[in-house]
Coordinates of C-alpha atoms in Angstrom, one line a residue:
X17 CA 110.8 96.5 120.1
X18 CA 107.4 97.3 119.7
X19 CA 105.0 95.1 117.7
X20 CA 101.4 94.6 117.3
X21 CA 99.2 92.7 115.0
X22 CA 96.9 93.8 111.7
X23 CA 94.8 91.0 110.9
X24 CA 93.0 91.3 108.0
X25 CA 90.8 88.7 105.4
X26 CA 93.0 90.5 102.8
X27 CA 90.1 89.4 100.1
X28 CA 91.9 91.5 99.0
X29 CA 93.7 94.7 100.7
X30 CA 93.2 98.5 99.5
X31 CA 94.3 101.5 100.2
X32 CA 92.1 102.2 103.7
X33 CA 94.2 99.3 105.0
X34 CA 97.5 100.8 103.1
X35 CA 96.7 104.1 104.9
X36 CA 96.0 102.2 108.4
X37 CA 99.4 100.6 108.2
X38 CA 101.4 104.0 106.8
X39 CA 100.0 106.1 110.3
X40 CA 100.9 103.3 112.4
X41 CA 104.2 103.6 111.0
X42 CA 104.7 107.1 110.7
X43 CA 103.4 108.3 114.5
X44 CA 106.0 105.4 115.3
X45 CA 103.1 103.7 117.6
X46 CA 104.8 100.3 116.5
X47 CA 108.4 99.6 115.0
X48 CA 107.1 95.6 114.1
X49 CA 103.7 95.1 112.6
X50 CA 102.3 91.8 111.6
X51 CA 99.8 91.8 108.8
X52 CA 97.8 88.6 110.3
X53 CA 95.8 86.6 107.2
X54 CA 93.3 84.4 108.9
X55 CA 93.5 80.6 106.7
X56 CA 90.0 79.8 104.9
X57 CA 90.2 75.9 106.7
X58 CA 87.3 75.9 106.4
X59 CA 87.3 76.4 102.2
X60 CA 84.1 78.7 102.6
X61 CA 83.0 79.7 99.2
X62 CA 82.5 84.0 100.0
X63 CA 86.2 85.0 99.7
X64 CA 87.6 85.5 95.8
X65 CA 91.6 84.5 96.3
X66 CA 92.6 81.4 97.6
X67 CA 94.9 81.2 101.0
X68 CA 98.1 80.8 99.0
X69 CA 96.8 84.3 96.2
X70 CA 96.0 86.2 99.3
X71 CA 99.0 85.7 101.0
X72 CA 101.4 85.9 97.8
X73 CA 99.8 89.3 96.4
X74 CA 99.2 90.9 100.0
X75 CA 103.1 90.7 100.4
X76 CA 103.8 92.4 97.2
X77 CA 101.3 95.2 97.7
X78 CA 103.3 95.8 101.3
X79 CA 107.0 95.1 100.0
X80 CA 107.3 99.0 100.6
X81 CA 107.6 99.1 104.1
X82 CA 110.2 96.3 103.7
X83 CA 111.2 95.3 107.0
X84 CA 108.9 97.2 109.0
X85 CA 105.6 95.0 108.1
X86 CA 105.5 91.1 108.0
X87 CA 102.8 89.2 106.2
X88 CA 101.3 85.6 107.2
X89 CA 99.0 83.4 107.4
X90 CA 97.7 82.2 110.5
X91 CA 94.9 79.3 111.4
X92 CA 93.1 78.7 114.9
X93 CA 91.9 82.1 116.9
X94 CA 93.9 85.2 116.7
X95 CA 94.9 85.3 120.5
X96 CA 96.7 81.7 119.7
X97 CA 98.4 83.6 117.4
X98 CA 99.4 86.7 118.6
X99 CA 100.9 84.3 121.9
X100 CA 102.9 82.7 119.5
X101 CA 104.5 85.9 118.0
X102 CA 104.7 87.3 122.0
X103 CA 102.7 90.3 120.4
X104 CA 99.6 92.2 123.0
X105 CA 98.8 94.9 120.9
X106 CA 95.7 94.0 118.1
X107 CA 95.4 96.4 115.6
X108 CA 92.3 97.0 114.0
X109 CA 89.9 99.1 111.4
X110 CA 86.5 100.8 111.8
X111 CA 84.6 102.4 109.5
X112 CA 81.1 102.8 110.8
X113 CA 79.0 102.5 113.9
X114 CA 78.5 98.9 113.4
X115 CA 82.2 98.2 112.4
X116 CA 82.8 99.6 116.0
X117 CA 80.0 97.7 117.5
X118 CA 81.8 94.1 115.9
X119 CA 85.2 95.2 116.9
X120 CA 84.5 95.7 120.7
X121 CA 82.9 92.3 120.8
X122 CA 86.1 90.7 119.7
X123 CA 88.3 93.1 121.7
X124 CA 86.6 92.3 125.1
X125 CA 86.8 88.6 123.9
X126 CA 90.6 88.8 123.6
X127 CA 91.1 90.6 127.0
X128 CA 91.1 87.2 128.4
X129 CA 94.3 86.6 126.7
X130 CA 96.1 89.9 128.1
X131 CA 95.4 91.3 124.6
X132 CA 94.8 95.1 124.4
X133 CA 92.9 96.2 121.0
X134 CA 93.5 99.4 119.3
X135 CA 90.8 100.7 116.6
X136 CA 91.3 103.0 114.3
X137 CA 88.7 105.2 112.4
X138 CA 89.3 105.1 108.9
X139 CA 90.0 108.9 107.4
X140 CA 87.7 110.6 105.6
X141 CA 89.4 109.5 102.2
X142 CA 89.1 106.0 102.7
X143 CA 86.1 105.6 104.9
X144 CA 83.8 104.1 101.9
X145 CA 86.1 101.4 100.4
X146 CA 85.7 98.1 100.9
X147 CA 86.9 95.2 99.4
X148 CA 83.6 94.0 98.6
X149 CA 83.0 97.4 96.7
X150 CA 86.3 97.3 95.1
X151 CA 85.5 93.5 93.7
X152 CA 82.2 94.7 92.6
X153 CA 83.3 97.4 90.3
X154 CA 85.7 95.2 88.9
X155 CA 83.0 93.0 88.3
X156 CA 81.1 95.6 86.4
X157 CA 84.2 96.5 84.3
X158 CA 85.2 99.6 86.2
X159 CA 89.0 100.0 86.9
X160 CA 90.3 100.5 90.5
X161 CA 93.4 102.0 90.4
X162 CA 92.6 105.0 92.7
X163 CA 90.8 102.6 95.7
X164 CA 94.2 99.9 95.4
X165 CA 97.8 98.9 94.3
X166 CA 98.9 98.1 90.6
X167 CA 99.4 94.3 91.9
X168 CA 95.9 94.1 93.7
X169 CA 94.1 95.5 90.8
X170 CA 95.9 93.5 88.3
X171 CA 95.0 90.2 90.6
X172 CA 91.7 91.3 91.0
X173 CA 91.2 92.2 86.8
X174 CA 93.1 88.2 86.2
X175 CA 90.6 86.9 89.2
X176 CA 87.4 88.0 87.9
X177 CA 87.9 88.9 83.9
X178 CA 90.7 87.4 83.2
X179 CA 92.4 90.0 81.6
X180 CA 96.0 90.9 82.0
X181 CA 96.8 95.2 80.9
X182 CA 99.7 95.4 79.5
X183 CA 100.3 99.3 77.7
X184 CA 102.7 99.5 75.0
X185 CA 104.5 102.9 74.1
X186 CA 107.4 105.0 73.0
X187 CA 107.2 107.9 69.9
X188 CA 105.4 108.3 67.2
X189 CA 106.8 105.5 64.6
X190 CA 107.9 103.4 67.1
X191 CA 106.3 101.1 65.6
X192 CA 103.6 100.6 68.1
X193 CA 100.2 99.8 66.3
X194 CA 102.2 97.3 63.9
X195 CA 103.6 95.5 66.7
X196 CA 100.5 95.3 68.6
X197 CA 98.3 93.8 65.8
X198 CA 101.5 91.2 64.7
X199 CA 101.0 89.9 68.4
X200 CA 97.3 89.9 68.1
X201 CA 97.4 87.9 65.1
X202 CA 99.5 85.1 66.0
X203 CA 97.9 84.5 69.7
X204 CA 94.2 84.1 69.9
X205 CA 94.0 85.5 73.3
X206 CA 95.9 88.8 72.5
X207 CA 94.0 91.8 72.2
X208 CA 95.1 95.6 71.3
X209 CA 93.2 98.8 71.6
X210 CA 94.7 102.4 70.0
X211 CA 94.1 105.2 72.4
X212 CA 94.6 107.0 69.5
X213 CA 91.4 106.2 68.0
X214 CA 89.3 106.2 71.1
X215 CA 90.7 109.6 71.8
X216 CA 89.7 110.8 68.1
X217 CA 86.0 109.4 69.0
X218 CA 85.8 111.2 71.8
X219 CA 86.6 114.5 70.0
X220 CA 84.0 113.7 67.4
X221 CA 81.4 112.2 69.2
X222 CA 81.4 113.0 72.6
X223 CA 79.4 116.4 73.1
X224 CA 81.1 117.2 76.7
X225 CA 84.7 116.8 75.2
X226 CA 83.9 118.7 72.1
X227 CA 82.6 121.8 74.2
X228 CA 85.2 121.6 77.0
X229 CA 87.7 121.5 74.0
X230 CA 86.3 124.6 72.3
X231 CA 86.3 126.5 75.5
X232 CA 90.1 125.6 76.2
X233 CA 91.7 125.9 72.9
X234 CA 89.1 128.0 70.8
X235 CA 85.9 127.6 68.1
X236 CA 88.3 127.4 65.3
X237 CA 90.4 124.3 66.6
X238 CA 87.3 122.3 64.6
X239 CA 86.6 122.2 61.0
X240 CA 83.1 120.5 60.8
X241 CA 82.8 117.7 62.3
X242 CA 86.6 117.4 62.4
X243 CA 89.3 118.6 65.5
X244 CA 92.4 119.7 63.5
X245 CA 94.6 117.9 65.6
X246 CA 97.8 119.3 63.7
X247 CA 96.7 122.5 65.2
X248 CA 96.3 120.8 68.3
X249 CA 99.1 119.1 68.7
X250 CA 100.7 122.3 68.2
X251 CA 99.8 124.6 71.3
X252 CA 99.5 121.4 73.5
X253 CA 103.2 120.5 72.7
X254 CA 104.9 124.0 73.2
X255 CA 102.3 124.5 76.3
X256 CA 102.7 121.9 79.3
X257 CA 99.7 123.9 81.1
X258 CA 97.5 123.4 78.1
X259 CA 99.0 120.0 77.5
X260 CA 97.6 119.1 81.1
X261 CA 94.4 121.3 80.7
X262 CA 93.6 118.3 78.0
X263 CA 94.6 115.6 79.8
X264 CA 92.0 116.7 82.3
X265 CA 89.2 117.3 80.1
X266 CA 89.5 113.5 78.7
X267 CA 90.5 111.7 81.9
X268 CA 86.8 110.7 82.9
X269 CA 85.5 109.9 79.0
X270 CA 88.8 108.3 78.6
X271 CA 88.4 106.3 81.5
X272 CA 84.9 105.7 80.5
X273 CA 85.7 104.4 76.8
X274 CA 88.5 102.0 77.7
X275 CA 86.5 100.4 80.5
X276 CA 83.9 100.0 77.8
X277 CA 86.4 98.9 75.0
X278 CA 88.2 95.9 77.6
X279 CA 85.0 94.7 79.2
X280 CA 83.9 92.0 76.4
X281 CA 87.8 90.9 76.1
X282 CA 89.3 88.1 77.6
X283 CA 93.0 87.5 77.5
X284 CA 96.2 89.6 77.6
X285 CA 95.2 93.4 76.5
X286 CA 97.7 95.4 74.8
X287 CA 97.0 99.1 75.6
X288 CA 98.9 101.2 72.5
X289 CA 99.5 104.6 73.8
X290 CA 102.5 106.9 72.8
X291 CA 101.4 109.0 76.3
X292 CA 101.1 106.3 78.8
X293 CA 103.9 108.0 81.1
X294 CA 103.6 111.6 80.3
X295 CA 100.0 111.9 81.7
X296 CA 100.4 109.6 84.4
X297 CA 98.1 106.8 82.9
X298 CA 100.7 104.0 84.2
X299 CA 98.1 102.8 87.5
X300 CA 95.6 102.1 84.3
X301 CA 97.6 99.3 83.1
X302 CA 98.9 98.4 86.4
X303 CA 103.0 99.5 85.8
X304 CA 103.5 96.9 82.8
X305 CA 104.9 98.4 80.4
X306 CA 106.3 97.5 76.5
X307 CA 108.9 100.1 75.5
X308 CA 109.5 100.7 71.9
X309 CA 112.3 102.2 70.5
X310 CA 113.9 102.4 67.1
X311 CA 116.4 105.5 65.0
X312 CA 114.9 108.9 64.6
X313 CA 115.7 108.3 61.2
X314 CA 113.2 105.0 60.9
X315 CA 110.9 106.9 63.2
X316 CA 110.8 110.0 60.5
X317 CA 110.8 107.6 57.6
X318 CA 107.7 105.9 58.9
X319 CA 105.8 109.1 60.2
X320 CA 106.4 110.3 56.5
X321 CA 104.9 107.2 55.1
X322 CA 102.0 107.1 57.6
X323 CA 101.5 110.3 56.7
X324 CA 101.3 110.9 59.9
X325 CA 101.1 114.3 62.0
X326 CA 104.6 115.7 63.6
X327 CA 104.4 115.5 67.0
X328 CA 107.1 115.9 69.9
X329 CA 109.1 113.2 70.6
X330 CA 110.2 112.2 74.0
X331 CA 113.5 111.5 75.3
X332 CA 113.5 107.5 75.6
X333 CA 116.2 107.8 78.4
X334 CA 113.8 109.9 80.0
X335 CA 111.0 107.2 79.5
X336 CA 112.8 104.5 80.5
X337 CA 114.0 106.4 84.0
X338 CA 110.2 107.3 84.6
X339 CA 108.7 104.1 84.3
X340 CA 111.9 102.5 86.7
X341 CA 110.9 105.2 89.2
X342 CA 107.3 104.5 88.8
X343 CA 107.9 101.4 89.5
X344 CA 109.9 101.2 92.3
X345 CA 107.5 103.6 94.3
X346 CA 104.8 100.3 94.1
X347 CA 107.2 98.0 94.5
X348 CA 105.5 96.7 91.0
X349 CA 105.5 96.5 87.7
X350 CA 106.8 94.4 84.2
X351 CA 109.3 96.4 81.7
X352 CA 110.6 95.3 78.3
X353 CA 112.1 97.5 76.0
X354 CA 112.7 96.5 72.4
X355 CA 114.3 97.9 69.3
X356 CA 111.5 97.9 66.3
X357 CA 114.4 97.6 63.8
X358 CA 115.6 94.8 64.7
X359 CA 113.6 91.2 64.1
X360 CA 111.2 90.8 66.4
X361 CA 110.6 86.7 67.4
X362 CA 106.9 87.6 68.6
X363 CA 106.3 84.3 70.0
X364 CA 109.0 84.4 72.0
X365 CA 107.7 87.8 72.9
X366 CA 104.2 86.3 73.5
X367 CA 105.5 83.8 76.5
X368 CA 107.3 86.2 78.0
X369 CA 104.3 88.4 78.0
X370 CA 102.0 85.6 79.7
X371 CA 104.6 86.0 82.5
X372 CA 103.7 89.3 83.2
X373 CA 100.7 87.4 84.9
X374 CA 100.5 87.9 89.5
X375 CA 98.1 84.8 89.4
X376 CA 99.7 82.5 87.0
X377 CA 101.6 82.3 83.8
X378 CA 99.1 80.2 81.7

């Protein structure tokens, strides 16, 4: 068998180590690799996760190459290491000139243990991210879920903001915005925000949107300051090219807005979108996920009360089966599905939801 070792710091791991790792394993250069995270004995102050957080989210971030990749922790020098696991191959990254410069200064150090050091260039698509980037726009608000996996950025969010995403969705009268402010209300550290309504602000206030939207589905789709979203609603629901035409057109303001509407919260965050899975906004709230579900009947009964505009309804089987799949391609994510007509013990509800934590459950 042949095996070789990845160590990393793992403060934390992105996607230009993920990448590393998935064309080791696809050119079939190794059939065992060892992701190698060096102990902090020392208890130095510059890394964000502690030995034991490193080590626990690390593994869930590389459960998908199952028995191909082993995580662990090691102490003492590398070479000690890599003697113990009867591994000669080191594996490492490079991104720059002086990255290179570093990494043959360690390689020609562990020559003198028979080790043989491989480094790889990091691809054009990941050669800028870093972990001390990545920490830093999380720092600043920004979410990361292009640079690294659901369970990093959820770590990272707990870590530095402590916030926990949590998006909660299903059809129109589900029930969603009621349930959403009943848990706000009874837990002082819950906190909701309706897409909906940053979505409308965005078509009011936001002069990009407005044009780009004008453009795309024509002068008349406002009335004064106004988007008539019934007339909306109705050429993006019989047209999924225009449907997605839209989502493009918000998916930087939208991004912008609900950075700017979590960054003064602290606590669980309950994202209330009936679209979370049709436009691929799951990596936003990091795959957890509140399903609502209730009757057609109720759900017409309460869209006629709300007054509320018709829009398509989804198949919830459909739902369910997408978030599952979504899931299982990370290897992560939380799911609960429950029925709006029935009683709902929301602080039952609330513990369970504190579980939904990576760091810890308080």
């Amino acid at each position: 068998m042949k095996k070789a070792i990845y160590p990393l710091s793992a403060d934390p791991i992105h996607n230009g180590h993920i990448s590393n790792i998935e064309r080791l394993l696809n050119l079939n250069l190794v059939d065992k690799l060892f992701i190698a995270i060096g102990k902090n004995y020392e208890k130095r102050t510059k890394y964000l996760f502690s030995d034991e957080e490193k080590l626990k989210i690390t593994k869930k971030a590389l459960a998908i190459f199952k028995d191909r990749v082993e995580v662990e922790a090691f102490q003492g020098l590398l070479a000690h290491y890599a003697k113990k696991r009867s591994v000669d191959l080191i594996i490492r990254g490079c991104r720059h000139n002086s990255d290179f410069e570093n990494e043959q200064v360690i390689a020609e150090f562990n020559k003198a243990y028979n080790l043989t050091t491989l480094i790889l260039p990091a691809p054009k698509d990941t050669f800028s991210l870093s972990s001390t980037m990545i920490k830093a726009i999380t720092e600043n608000g920004g979410l990361t879920h292009e640079f690294v996996p659901p369970v990093i950025k959820q770590a990272l969010e707990e870590k530095i903001l402590n916030i926990t995403l949590i998006g909660v969705t299903g059809n129109t009268g589900a029930g969603k915005t009621s349930f959403c402010a009943k848990l706000a209300e009874l837990n002082d550290n819950f906190f909701y925000i309706e897409v909906d309504k940053l979505i409308k602000k965005l078509y009011q206030e936001n002069s990009e949107v407005r044009e780009n939207v004008k453009k795309s589905f024509g002068t008349n789709i406002y009335h004064k300051n106004e988007i008539d979203r019934k007339k909306l609603a109705s050429i993006i629901f019989s047209d999924p090219v225009k449907r997605m035409g839209l989502v493009e057109i918000l998916r930087t303001p939208f991004k912008i807005a609900l950075e700017e509407s979590i960054k003064n919260l602290n606590g669980l965050i309950l994202i209330d979108c009936a679209y979370l899975v049709e436009y691929n906004l799951m990596p936003l709230i990091n795959n957890n996920i509140i399903l609502l579900t209730c009757s057609d009947k109720t759900k017409q009964k309460r869209n006629k009360e709300a007054k509320k505009i018709s829009e398509a309804q989804y198949s919830e089987k459909l739902l369910k089966e997408t978030i599952k799949k979504q899931q299982a391609i990370n290897n992560y994510g939380n799911f609960l599905e429950i029925n709006t007509e029935r009683a709902i013990d929301y602080r039952s509800i609330a513990e369970r939801l504190k579980r939904f934590r990576i760091l810890n459950t308080k």
